[in-house]
C-alpha atoms as a printed R data frame, in Angstrom:
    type eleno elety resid chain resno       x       y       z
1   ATOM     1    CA   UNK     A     1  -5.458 -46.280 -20.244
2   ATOM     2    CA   UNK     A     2  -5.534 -47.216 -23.945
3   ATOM     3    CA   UNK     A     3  -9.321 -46.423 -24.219
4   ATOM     4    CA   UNK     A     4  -8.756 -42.480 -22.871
5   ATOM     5    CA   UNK     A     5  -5.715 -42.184 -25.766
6   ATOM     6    CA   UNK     A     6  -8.360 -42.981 -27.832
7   ATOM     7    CA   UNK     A     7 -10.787 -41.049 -26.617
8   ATOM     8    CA   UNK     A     8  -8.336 -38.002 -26.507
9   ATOM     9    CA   UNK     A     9  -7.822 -38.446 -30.424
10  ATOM    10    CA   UNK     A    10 -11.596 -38.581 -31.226
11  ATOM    11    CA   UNK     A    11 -12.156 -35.276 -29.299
12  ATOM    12    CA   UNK     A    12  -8.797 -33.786 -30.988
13  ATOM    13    CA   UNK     A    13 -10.327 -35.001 -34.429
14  ATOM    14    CA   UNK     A    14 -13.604 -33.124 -33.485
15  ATOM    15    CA   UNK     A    15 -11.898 -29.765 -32.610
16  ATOM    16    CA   UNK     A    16 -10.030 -30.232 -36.083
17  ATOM    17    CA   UNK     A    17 -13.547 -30.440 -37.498
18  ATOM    18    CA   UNK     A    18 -14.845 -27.635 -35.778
19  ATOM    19    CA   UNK     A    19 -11.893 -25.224 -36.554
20  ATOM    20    CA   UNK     A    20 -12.291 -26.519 -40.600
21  ATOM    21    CA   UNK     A    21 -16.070 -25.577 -40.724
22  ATOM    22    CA   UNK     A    22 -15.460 -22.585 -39.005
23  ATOM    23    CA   UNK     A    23 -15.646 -19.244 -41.266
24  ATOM    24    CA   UNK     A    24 -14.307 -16.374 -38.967
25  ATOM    25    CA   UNK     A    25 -15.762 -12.774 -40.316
26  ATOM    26    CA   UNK     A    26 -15.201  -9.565 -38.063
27  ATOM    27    CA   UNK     A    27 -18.218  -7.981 -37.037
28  ATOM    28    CA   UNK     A    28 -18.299  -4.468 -35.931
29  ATOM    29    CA   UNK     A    29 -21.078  -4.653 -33.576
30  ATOM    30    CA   UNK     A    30 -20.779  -3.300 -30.296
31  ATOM    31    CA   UNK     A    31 -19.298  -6.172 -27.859
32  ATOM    32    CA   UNK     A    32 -22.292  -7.033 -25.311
33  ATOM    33    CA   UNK     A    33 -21.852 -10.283 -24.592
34  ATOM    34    CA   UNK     A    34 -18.437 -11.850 -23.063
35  ATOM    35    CA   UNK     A    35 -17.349 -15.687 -22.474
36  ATOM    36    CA   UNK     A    36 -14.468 -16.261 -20.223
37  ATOM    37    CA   UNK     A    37 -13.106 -19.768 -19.434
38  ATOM    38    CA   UNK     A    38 -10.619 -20.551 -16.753
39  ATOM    39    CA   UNK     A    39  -8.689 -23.338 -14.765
40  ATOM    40    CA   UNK     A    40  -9.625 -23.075 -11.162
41  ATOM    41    CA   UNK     A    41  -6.574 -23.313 -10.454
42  ATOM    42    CA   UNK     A    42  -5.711 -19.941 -11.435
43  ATOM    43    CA   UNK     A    43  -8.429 -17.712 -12.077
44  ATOM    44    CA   UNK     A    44  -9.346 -14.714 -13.086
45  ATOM    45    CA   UNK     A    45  -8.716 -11.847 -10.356
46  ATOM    46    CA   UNK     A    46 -12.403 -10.158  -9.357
47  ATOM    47    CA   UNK     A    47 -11.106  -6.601  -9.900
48  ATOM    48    CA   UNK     A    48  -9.650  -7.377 -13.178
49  ATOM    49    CA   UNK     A    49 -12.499  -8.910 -13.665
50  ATOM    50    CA   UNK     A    50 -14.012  -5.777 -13.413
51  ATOM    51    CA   UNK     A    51 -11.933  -4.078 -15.267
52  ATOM    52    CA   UNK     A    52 -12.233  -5.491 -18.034
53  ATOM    53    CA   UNK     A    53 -15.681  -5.322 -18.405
54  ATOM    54    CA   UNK     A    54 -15.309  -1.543 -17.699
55  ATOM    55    CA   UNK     A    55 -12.950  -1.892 -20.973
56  ATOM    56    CA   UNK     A    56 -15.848  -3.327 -22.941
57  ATOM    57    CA   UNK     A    57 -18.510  -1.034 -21.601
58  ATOM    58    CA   UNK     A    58 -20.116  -4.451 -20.726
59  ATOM    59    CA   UNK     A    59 -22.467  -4.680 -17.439
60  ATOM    60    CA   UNK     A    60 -20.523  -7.835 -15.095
61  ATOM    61    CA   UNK     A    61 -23.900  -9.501 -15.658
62  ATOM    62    CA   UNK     A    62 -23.379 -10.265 -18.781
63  ATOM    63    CA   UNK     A    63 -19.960 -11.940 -18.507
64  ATOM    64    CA   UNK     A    64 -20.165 -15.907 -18.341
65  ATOM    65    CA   UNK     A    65 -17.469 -17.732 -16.201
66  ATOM    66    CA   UNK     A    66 -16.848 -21.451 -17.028
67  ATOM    67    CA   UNK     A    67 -14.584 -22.510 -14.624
68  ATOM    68    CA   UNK     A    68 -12.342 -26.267 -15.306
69  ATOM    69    CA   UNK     A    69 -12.294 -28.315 -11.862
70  ATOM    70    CA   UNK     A    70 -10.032 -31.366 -12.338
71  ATOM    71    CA   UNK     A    71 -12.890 -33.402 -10.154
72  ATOM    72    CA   UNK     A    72 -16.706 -32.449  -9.437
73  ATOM    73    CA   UNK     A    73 -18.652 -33.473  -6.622
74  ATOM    74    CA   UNK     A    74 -21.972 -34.694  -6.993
75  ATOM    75    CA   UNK     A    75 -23.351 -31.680  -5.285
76  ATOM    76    CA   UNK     A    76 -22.156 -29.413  -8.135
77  ATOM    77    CA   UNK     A    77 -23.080 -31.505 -10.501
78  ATOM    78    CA   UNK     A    78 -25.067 -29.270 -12.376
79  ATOM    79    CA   UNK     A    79 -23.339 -26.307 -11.520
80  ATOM    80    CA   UNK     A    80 -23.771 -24.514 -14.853
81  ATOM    81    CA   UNK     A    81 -20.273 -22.636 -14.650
82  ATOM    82    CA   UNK     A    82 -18.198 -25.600 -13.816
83  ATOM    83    CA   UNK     A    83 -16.667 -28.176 -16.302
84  ATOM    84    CA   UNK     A    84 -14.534 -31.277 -16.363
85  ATOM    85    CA   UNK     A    85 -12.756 -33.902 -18.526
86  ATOM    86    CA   UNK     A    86 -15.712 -36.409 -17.564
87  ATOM    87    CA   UNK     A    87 -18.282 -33.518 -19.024
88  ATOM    88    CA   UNK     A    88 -17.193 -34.007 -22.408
89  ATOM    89    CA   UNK     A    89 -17.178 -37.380 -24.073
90  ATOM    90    CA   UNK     A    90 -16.040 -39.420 -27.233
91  ATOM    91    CA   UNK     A    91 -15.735 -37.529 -30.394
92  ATOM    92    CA   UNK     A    92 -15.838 -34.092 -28.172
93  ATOM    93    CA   UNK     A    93 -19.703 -34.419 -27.379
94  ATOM    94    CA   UNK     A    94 -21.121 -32.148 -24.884
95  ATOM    95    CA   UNK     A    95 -22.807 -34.575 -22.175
96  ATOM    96    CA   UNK     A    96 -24.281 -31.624 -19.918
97  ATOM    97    CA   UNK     A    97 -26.642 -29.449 -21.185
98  ATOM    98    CA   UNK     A    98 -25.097 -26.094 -20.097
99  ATOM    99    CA   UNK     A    99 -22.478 -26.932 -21.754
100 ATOM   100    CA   UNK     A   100 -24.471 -27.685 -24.751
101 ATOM   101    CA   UNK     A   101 -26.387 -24.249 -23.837
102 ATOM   102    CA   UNK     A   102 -22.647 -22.776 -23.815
103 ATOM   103    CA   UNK     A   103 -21.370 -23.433 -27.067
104 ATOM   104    CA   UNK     A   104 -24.743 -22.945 -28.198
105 ATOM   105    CA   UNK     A   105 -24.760 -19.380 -27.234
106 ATOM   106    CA   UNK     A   106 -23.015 -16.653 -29.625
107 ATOM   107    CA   UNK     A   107 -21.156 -15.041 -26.885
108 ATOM   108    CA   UNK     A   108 -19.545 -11.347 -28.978
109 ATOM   109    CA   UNK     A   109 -16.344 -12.415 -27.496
110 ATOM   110    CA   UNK     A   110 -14.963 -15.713 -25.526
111 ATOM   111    CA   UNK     A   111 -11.883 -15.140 -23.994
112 ATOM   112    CA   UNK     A   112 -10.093 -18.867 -22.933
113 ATOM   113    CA   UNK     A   113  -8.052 -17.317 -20.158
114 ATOM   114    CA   UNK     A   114  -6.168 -20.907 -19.191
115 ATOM   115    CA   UNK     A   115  -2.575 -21.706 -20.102
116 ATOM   116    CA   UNK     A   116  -2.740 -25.426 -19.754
117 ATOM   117    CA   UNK     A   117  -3.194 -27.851 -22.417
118 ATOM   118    CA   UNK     A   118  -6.709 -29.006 -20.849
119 ATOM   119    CA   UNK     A   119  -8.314 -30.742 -23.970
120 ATOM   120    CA   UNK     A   120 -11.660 -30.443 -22.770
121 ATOM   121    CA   UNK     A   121 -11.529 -26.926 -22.388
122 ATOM   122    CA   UNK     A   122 -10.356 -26.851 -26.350
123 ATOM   123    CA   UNK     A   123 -13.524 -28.606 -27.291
124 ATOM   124    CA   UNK     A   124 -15.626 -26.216 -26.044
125 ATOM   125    CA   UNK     A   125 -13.563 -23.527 -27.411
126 ATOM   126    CA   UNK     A   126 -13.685 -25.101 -30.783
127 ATOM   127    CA   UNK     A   127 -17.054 -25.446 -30.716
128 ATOM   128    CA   UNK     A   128 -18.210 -22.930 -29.873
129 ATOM   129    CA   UNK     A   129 -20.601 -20.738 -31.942
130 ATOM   130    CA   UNK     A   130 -18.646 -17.372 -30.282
131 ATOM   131    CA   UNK     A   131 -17.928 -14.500 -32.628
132 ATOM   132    CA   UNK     A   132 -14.421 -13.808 -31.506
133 ATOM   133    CA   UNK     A   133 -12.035 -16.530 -29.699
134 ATOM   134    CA   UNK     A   134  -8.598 -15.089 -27.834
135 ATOM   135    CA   UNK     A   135  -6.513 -17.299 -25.826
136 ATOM   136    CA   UNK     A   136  -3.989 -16.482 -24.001
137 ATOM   137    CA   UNK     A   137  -1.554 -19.729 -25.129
138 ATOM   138    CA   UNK     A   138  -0.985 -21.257 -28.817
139 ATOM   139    CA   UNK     A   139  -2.336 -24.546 -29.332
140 ATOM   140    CA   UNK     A   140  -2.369 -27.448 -31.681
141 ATOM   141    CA   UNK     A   141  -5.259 -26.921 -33.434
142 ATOM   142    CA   UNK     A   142  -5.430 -23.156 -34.231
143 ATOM   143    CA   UNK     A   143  -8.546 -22.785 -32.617
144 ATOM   144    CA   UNK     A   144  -8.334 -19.140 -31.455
145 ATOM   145    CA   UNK     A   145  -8.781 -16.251 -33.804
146 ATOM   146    CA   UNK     A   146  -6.421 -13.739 -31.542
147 ATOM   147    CA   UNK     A   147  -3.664 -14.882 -29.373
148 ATOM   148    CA   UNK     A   148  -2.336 -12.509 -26.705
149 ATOM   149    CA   UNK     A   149   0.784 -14.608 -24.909
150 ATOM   150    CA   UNK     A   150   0.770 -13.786 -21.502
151 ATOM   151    CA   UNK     A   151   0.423 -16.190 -18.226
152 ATOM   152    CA   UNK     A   152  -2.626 -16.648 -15.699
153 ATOM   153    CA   UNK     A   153  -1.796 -14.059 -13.080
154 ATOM   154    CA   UNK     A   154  -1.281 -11.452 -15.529
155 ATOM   155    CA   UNK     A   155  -4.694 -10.384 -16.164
156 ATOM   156    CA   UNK     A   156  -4.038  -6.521 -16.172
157 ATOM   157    CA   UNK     A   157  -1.347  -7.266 -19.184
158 ATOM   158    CA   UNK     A   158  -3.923  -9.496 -20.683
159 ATOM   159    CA   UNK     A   159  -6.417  -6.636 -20.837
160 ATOM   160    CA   UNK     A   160  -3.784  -3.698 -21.673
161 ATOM   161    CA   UNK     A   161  -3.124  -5.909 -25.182
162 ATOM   162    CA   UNK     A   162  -6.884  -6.776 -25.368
163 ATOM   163    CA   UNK     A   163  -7.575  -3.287 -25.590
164 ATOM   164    CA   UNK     A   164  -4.658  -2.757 -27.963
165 ATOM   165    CA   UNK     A   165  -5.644  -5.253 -30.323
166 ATOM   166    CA   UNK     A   166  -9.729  -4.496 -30.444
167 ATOM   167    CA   UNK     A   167  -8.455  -0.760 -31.101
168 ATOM   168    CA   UNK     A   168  -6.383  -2.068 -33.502
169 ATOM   169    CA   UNK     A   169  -9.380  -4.157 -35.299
170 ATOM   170    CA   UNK     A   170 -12.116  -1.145 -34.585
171 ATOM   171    CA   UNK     A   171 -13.652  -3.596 -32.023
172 ATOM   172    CA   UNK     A   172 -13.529  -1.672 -29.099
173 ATOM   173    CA   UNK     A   173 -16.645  -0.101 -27.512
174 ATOM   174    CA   UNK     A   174 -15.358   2.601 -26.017
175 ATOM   175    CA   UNK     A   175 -14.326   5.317 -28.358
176 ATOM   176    CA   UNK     A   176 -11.821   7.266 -26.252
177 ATOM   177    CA   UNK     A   177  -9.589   4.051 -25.435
């Protein structure tokens, strides 16, 4: 009990770090590559799914699910879209290499579609070398560039004001939105 408190802080400290270093510049390069994390426990609805990637002019193949499990059986492991509080370690290090791979990769946009305060999931976020970061919740550390408050279940809403706001920043791919 007293060793996961600390273990929490160290991986809080290391998403402070990660937000500090980070130096967030628009770019307005077409959006290929999307990043979307969830809580299995609610996730994000197939057609919307779709839709949203029909918003982006982005093929569905090129859309990354990470999904939070609260437990992982051995079987899945190595299931490269799952994650889980045992997956990331002291001082918010990566254990698993697709996660590694994950943060590694500089996804155009990473969308952290989860309204709990899973700290895991923050430590990817933070550290993640993604061009754009929306969540759909405020959160301690400021790790998100966008915020767009709405609730799992409400994807549609979610990508109404997604649209909004990358027309807003001249982000959006499609030119008639």
């Amino acid at each position: 009990m007293f060793l996961s408190g600390l273990k929490e802080k160290s991986i809080a400290r290391k998403i402070r770090k990660d937000v500090e270093k980070r130096s967030f510049s628009l770019s307005r390069k077409r959006i290929s590559t999307v990043a979307i994390l969830q809580d299995s426990e609610t996730p994000f609805d197939a057609e919307q799914l779709k839709a949203l990637a029909d918003l982006l002019e982005v093929n569905v193949a090129n859309i990354t699910l990470l999904t939070y499990v609260p437990k992982v059986a051995k079987a899945q492991k190595d299931d490269p879209q799952l994650v889980t509080d045992k997956f990331v370690g002291w001082n918010g290090i990566l254990k698993t290499k697709h996660l590694k791979k994950f943060a590694q990769t500089k996804f155009d946009l990473l969308v952290s579609f989860q309204d709990s305060d899973l700290l895991s999931l923050q430590a990817v976020v933070a550290g993640s070398q993604s061009q754009m970061k929306v969540g759909i919740t405020e959160d301690n550390f400021g790790i998100y560039d966008l915020v767009i408050h709405t609730k799992t279940g409400e994807e549609a809403v979610f990508i109404k004001e997604l649209n909004r706001y990358l027309r807003i920043l001249k982000l959006s791919n499609n030119a008639t939105v």
